[in-house]
PDB file of C-alpha atoms and ligand atoms in Angstrom:
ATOM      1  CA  UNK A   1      89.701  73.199 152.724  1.00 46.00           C
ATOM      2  CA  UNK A   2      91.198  76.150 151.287  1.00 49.00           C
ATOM      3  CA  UNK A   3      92.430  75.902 147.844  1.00 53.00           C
ATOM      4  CA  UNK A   4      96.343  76.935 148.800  1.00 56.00           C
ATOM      5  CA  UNK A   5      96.156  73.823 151.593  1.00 54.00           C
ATOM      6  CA  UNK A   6      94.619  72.137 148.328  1.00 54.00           C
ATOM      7  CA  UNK A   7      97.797  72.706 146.415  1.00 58.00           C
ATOM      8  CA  UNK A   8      99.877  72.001 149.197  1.00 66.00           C
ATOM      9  CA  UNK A   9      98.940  68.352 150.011  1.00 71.00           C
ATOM     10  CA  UNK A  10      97.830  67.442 145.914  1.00 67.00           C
ATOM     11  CA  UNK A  11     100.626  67.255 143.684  1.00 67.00           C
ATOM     12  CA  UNK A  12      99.905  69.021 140.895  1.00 67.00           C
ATOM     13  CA  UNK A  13      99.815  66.830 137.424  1.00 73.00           C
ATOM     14  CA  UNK A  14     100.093  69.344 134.331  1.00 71.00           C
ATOM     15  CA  UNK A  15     100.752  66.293 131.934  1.00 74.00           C
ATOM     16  CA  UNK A  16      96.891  65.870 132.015  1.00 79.00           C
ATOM     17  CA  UNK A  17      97.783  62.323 131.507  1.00 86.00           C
ATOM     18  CA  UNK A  18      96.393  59.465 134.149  1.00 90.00           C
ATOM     19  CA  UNK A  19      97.951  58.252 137.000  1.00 91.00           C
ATOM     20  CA  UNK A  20      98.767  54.622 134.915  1.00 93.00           C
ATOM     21  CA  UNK A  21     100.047  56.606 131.652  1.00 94.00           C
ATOM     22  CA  UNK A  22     102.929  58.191 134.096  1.00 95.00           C
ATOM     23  CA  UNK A  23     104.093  54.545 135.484  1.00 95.00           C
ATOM     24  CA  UNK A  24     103.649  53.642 131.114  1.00 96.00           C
ATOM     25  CA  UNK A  25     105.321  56.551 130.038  1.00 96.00           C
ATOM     26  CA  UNK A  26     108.468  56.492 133.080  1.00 97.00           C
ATOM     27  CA  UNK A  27     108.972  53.006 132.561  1.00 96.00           C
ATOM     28  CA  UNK A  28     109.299  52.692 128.753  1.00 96.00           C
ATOM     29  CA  UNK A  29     112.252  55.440 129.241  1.00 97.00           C
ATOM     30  CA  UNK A  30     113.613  53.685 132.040  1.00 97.00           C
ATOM     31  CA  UNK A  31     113.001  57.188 134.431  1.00 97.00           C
ATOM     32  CA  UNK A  32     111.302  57.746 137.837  1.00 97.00           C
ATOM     33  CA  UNK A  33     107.831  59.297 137.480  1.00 94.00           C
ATOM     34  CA  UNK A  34     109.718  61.985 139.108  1.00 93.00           C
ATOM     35  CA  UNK A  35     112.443  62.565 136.244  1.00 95.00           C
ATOM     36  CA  UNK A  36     109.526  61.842 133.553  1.00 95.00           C
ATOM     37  CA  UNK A  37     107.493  64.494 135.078  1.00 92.00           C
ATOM     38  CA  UNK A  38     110.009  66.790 134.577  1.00 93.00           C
ATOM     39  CA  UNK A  39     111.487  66.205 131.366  1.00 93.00           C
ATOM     40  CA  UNK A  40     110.205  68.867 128.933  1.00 91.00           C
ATOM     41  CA  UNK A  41     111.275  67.955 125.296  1.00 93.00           C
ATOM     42  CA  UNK A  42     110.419  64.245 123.579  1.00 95.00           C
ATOM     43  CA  UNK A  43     112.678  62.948 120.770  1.00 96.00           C
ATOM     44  CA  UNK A  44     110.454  60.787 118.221  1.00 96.00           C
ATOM     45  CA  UNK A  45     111.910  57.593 119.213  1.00 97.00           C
ATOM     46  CA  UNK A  46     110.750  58.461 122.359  1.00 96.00           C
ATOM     47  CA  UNK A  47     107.845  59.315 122.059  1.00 95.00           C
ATOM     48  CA  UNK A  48     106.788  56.194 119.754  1.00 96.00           C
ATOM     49  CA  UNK A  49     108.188  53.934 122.580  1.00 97.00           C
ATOM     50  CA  UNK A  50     105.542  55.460 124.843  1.00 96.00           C
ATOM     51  CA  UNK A  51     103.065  55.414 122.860  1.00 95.00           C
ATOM     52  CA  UNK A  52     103.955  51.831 121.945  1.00 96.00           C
ATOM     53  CA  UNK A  53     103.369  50.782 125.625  1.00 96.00           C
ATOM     54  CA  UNK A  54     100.416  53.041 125.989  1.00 96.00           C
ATOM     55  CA  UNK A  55      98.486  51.398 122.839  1.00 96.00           C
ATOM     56  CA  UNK A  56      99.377  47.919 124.862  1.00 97.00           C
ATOM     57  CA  UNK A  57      97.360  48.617 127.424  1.00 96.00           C
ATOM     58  CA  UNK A  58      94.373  50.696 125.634  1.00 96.00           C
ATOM     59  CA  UNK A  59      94.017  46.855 124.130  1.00 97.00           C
ATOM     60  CA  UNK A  60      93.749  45.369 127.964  1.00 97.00           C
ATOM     61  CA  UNK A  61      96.881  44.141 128.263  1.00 97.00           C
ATOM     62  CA  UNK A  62      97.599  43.240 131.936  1.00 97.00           C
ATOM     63  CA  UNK A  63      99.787  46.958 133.390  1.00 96.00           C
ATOM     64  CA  UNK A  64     101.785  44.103 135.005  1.00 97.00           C
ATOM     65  CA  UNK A  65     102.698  42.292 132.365  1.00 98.00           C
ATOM     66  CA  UNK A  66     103.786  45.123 130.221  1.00 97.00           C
ATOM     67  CA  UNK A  67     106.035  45.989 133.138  1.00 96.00           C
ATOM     68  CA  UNK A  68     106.974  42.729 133.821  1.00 97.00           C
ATOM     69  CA  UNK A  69     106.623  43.085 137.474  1.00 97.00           C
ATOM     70  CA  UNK A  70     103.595  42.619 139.816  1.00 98.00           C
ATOM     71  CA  UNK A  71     103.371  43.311 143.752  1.00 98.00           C
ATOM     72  CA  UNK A  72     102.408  40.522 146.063  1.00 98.00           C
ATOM     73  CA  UNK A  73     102.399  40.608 150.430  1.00 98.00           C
ATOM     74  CA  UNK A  74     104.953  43.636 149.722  1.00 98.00           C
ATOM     75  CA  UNK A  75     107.086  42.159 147.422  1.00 98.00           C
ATOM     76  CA  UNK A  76     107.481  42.992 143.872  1.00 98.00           C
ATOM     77  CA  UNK A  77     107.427  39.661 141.738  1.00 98.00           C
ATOM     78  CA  UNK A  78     108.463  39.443 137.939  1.00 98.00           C
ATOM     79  CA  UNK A  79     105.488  37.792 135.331  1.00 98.00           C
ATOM     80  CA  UNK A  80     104.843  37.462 132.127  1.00 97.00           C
ATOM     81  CA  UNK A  81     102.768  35.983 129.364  1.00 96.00           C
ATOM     82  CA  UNK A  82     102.110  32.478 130.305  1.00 96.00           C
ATOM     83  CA  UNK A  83     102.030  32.959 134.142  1.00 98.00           C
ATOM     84  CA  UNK A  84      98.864  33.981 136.077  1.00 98.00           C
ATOM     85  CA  UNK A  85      99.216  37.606 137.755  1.00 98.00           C
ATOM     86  CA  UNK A  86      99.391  36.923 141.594  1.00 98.00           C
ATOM     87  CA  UNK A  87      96.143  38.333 143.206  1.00 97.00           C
ATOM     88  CA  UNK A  88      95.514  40.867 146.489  1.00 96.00           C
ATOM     89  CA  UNK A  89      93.069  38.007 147.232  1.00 97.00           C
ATOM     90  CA  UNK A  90      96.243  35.527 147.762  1.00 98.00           C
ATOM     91  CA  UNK A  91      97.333  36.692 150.104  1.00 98.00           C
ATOM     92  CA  UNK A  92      95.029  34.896 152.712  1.00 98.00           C
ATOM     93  CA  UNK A  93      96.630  32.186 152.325  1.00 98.00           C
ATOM     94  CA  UNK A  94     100.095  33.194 153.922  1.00 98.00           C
ATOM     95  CA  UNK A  95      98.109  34.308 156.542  1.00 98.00           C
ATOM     96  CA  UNK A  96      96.680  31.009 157.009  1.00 98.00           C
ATOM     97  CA  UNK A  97     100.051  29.386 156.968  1.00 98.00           C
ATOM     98  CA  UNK A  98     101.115  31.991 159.700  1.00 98.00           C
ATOM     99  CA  UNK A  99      98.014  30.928 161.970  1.00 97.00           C
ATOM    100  CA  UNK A 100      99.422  27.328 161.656  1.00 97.00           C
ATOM    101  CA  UNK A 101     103.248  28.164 161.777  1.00 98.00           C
ATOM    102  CA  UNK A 102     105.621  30.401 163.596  1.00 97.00           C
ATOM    103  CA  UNK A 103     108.083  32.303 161.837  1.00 97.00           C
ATOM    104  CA  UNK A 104     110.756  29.729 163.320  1.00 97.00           C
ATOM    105  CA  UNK A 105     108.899  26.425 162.156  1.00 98.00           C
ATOM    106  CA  UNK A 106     110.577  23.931 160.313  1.00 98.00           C
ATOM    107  CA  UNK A 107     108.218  22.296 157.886  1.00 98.00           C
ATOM    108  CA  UNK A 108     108.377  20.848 153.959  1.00 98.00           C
ATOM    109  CA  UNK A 109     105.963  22.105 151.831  1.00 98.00           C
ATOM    110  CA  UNK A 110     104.389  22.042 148.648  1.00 98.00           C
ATOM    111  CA  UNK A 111     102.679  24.751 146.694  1.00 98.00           C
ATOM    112  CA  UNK A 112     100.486  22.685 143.692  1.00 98.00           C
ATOM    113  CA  UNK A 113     100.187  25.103 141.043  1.00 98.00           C
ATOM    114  CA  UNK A 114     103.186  27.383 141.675  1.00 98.00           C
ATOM    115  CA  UNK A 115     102.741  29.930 138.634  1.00 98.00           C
ATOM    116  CA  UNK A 116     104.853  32.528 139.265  1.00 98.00           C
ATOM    117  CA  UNK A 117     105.950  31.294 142.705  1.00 98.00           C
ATOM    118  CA  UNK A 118     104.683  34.531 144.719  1.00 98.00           C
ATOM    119  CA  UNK A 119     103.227  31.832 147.220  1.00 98.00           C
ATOM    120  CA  UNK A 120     106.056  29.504 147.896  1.00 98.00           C
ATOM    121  CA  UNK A 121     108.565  32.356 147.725  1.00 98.00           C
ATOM    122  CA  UNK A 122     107.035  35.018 150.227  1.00 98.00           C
ATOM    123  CA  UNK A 123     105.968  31.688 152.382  1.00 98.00           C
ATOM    124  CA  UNK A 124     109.838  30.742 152.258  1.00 98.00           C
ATOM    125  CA  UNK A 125     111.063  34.355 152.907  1.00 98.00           C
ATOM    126  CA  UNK A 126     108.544  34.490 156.044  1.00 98.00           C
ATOM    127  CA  UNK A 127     109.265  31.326 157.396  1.00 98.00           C
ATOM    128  CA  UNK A 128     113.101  30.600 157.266  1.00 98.00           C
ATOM    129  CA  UNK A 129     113.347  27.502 158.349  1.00 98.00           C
ATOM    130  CA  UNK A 130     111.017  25.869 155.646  1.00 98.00           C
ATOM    131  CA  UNK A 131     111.746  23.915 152.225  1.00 98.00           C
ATOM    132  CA  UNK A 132     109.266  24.326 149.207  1.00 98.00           C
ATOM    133  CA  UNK A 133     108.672  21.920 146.413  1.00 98.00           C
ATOM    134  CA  UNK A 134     106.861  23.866 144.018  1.00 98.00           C
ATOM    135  CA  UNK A 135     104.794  22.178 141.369  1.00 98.00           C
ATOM    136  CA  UNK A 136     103.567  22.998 137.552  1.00 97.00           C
ATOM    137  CA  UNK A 137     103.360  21.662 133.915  1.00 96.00           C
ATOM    138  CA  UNK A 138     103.261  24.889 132.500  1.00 96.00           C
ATOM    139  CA  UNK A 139     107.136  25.695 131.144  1.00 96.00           C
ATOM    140  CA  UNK A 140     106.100  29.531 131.496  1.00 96.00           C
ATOM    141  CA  UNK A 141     105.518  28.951 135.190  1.00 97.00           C
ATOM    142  CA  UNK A 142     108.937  27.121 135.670  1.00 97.00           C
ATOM    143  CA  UNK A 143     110.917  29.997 134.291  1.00 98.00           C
ATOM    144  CA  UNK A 144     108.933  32.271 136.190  1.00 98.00           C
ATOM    145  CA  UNK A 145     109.224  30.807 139.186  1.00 98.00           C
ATOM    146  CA  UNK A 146     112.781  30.051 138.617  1.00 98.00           C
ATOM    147  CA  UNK A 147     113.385  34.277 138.119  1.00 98.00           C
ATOM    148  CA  UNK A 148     111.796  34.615 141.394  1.00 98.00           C
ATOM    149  CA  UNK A 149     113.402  32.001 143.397  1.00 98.00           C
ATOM    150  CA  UNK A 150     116.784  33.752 142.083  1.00 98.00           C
ATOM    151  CA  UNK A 151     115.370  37.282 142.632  1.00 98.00           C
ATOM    152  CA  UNK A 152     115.296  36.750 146.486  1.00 98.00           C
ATOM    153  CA  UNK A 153     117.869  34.196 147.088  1.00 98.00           C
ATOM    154  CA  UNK A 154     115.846  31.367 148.294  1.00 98.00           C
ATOM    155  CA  UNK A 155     116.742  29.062 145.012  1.00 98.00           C
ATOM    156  CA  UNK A 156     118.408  26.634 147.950  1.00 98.00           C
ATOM    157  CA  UNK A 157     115.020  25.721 149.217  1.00 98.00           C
ATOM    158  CA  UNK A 158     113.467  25.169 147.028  1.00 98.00           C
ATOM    159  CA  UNK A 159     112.654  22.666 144.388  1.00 98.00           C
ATOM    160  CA  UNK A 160     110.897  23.057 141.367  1.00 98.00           C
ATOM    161  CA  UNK A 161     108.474  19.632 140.192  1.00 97.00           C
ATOM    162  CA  UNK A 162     106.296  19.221 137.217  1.00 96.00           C
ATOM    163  CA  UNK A 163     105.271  15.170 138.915  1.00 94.00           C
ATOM    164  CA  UNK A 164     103.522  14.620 142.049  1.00 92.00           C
ATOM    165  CA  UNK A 165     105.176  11.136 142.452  1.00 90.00           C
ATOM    166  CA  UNK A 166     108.442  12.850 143.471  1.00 83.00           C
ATOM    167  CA  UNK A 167     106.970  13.599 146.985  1.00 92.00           C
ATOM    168  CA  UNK A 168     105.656  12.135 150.115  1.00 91.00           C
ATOM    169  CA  UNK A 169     105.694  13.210 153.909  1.00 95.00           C
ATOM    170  CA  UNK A 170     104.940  16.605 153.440  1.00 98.00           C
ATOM    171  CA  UNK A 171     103.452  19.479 156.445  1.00 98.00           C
ATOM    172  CA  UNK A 172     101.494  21.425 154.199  1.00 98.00           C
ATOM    173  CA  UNK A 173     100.005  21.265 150.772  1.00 98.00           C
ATOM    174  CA  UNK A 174      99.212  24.928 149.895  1.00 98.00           C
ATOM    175  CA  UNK A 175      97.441  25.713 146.220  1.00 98.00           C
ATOM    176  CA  UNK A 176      95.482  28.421 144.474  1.00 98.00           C
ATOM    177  CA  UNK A 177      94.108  25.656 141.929  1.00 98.00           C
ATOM    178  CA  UNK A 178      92.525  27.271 138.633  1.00 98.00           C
ATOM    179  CA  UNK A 179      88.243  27.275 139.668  1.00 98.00           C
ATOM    180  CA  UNK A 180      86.534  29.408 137.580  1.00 98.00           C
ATOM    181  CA  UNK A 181      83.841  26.744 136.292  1.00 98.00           C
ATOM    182  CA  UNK A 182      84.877  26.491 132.366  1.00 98.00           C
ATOM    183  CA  UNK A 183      81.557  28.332 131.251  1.00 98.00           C
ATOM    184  CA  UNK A 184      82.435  31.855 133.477  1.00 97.00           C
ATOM    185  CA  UNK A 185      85.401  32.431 131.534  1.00 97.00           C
ATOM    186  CA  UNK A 186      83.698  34.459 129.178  1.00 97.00           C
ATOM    187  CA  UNK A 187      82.540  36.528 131.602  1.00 97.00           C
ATOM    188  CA  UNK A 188      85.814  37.763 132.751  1.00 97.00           C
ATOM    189  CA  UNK A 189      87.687  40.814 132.268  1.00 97.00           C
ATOM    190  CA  UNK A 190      89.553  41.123 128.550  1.00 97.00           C
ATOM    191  CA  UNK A 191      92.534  41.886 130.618  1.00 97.00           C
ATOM    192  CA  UNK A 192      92.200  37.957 132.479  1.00 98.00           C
ATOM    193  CA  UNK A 193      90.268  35.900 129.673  1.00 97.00           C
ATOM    194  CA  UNK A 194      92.477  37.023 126.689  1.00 98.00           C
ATOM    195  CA  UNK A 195      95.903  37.871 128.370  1.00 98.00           C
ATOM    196  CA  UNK A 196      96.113  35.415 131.215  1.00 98.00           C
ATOM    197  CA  UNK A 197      96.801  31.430 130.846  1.00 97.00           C
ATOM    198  CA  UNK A 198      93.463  29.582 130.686  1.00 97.00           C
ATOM    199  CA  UNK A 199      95.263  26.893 132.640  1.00 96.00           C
ATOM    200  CA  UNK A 200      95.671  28.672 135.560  1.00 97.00           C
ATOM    201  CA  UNK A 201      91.922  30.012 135.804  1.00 97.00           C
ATOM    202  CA  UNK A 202      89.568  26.680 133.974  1.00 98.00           C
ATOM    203  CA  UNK A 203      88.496  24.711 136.507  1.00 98.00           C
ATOM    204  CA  UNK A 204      86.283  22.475 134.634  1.00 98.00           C
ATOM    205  CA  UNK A 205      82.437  22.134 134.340  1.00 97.00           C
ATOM    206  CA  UNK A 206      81.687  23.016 138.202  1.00 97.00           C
ATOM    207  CA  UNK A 207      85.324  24.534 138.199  1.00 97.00           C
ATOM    208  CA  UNK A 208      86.327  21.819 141.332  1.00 97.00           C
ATOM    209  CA  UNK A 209      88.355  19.700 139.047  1.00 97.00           C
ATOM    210  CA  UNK A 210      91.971  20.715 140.829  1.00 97.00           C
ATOM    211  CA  UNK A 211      90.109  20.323 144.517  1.00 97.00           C
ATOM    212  CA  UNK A 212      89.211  17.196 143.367  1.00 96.00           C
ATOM    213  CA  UNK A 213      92.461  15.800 142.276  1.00 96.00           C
ATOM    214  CA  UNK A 214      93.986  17.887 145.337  1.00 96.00           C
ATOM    215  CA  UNK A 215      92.378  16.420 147.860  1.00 94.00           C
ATOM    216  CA  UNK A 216      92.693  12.717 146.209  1.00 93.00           C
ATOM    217  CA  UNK A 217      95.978  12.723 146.193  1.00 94.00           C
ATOM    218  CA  UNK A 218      96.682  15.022 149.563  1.00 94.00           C
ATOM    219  CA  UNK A 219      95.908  12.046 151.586  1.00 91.00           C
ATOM    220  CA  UNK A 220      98.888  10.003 150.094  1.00 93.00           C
ATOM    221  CA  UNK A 221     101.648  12.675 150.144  1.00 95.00           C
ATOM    222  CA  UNK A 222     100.601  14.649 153.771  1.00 96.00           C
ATOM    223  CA  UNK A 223     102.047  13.402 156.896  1.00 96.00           C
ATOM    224  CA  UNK A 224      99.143  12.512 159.654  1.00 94.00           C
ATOM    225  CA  UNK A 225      98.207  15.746 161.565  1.00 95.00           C
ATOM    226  CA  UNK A 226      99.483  18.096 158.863  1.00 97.00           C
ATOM    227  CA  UNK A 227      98.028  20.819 156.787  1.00 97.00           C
ATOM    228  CA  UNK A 228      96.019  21.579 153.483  1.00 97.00           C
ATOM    229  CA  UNK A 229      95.340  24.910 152.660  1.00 98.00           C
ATOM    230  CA  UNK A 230      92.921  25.907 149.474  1.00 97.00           C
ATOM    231  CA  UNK A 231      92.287  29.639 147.856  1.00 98.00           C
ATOM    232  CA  UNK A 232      88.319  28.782 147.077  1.00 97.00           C
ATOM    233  CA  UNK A 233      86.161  30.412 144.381  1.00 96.00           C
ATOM    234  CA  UNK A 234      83.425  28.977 145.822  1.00 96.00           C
ATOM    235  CA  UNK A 235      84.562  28.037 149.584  1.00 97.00           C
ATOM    236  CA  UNK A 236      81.068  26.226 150.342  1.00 96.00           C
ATOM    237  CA  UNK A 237      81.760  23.687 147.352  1.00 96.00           C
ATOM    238  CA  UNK A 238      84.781  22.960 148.407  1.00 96.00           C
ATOM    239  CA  UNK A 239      83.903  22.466 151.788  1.00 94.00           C
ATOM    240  CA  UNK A 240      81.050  19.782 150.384  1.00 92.00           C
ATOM    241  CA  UNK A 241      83.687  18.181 148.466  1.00 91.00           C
ATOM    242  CA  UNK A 242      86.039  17.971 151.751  1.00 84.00           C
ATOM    243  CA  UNK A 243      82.438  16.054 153.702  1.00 79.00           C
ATOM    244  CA  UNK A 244      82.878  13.149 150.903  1.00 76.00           C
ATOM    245  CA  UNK A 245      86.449  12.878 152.175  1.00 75.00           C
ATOM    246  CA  UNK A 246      86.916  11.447 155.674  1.00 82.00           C
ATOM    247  CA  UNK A 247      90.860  12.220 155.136  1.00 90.00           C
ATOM    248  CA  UNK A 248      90.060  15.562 156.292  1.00 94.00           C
ATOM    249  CA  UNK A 249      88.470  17.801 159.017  1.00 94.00           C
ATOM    250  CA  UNK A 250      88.190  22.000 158.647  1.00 95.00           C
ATOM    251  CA  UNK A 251      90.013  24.141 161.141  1.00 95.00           C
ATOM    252  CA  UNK A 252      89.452  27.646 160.292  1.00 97.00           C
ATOM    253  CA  UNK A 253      88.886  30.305 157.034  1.00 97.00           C
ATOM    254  CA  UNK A 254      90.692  33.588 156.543  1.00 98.00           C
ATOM    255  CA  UNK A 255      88.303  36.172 154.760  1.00 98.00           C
ATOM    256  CA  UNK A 256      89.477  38.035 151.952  1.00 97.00           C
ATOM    257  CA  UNK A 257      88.825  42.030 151.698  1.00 95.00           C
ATOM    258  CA  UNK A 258      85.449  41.298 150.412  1.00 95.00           C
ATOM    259  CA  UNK A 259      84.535  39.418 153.715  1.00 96.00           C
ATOM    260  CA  UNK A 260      84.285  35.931 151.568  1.00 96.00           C
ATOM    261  CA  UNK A 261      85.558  32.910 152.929  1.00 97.00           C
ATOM    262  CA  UNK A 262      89.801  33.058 150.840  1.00 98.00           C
ATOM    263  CA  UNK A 263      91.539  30.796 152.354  1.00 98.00           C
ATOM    264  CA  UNK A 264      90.653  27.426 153.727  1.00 98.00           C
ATOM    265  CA  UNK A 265      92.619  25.231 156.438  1.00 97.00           C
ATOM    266  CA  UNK A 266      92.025  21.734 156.482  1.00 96.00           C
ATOM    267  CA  UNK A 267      94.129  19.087 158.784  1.00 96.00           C
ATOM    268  CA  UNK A 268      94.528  15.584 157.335  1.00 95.00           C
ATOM    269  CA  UNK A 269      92.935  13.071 160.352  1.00 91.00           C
ATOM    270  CA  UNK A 270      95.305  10.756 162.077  1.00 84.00           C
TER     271      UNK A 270
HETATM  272  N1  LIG B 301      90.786  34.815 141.606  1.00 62.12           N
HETATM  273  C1  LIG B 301      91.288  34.681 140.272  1.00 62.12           C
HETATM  274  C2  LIG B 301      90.600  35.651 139.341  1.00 62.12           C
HETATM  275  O1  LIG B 301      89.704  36.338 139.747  1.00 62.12           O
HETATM  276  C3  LIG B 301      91.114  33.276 139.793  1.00 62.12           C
HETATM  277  C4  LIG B 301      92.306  32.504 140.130  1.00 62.12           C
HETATM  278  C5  LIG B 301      92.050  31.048 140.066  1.00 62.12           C
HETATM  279  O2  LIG B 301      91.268  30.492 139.297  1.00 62.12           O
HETATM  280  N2  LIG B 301      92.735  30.425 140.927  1.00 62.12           N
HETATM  281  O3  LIG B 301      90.950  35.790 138.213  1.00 62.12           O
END
């Protein structure tokens, strides 16, 4: 390629500053990229508000919390401290709720572990005939969840629940449980193990705890025939967890981008 067709299809960035340092810089003086590109002269105050935002991230804060704002299935959600930063990986498991249900289904569900509510509210917005009760004990989480049920006008079905015993005949259980065995966590990321809520990610000593509990109680609260769908860490654990359980039988897997097993369907027996 010639260098003018170079110039032609690259826009050009002067500012010698990265691509993430742009979105920092725009967004702490509320401009496009466009208008920030473009802008010549900084006042101080300016200036030390980028900076501010910039320094956030050189110490690993999450980009999406210090925009408050992070994309899931298309959507733009709004976190924070205290809510776990929906995941690419997620995603599976709408589309395992859309090999189970047409977009005209009617079905109650619940989504154990709501955090920010990117999985009941997308699943809601998809399917508009469905009801979510959405489920946590972590305040951040509520209010979170709350923003977002607001923030696409689905608040009126939905309800929020920090007590399982509020529930019964239910389609579909859906959860990304926390399963990162408790000992991994120091492995991770600074940006996940120091930002992100421990609560959402510890899944105790073999990190199954929540499948555990999950599937315990899913027999009780699921309707004969219906549907529980898991995000796995580890989908062959939980699968050996679901063989102690004759509550259950395995109809399918969605693979995430990295061709592992995501999302896991099971169907409560008759
Ligand atoms: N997949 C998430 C991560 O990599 C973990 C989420 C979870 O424990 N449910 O951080």
């Amino acid at each position: 390629m010639s260098n003018e067709k170079q110039t032609r299809f690259l826009t050009p960035n002067p500012s010698g500053l990265t691509q993430e340092n742009i979105w920092l810089a725009s967004y702490a003086l509320g401009l496009t990229t466009t208008q920030f590109m473009a802008k010549e002269n900084f006042s101080p105050e300016e200036n030390a508000k980028i900076n501010s935002l910039i320094k956030r991230r050189e110490n690993h804060e999450p980009m999406q919390y210090i925009m408050g704002i992070a994309d899931f299935y298309g959507r733009d959600f709004e976190v924070g401290t205290g809510v776990l930063i929906p995941r690419h990986d997620s995603e599976t498991l709408i589309e395992a709720v859309k090999e189970i249900f047409t977009p005209d289904s009617e079905f109650i569900f619940l989504d154990w572990g709501t955090g920010s509510g990117c999985i009941a509210v997308t699943l809601l917005l998809e399917f508009k005939n469905s009801f979510a009760f959405m489920l946590d004990k972590s305040n951040a989480a509520l209010i979170y969840a709350e923003k977002n049920l607001s923030r696409f006008n689905v608040q009126d079905r939905a309800k929020l629940i920090t007590d399982i015993n509020e529930i019964s005949s239910l389609d579909l259980i859906i959860s990304n449980p926390p399963y990162i065995p408790s000992g991994e966590i120091k492995n991770l990321m600074p940006e996940v193990k120091d930002y992100e809520p421990l609560s959402a990610l510890d899944g105790g000593g073999d990190g199954m705890d929540f499948y555990r509990l999950i599937f315990s109680q899913a027999r009780n609260i699921l309707r004969p025939d219906k549907y529980l769908i898991f995000e796995a860490g580890d989908a062959e654990q939980v699968q050996k967890l679901k063989t102690l359980d004759n509550n259950f039988t395995f109809i399918n897997q969605i693979l995430d981008t990295g061709s592992f097993p995501r999302a896991l369907i099971f169907k409560k027996n008759m």
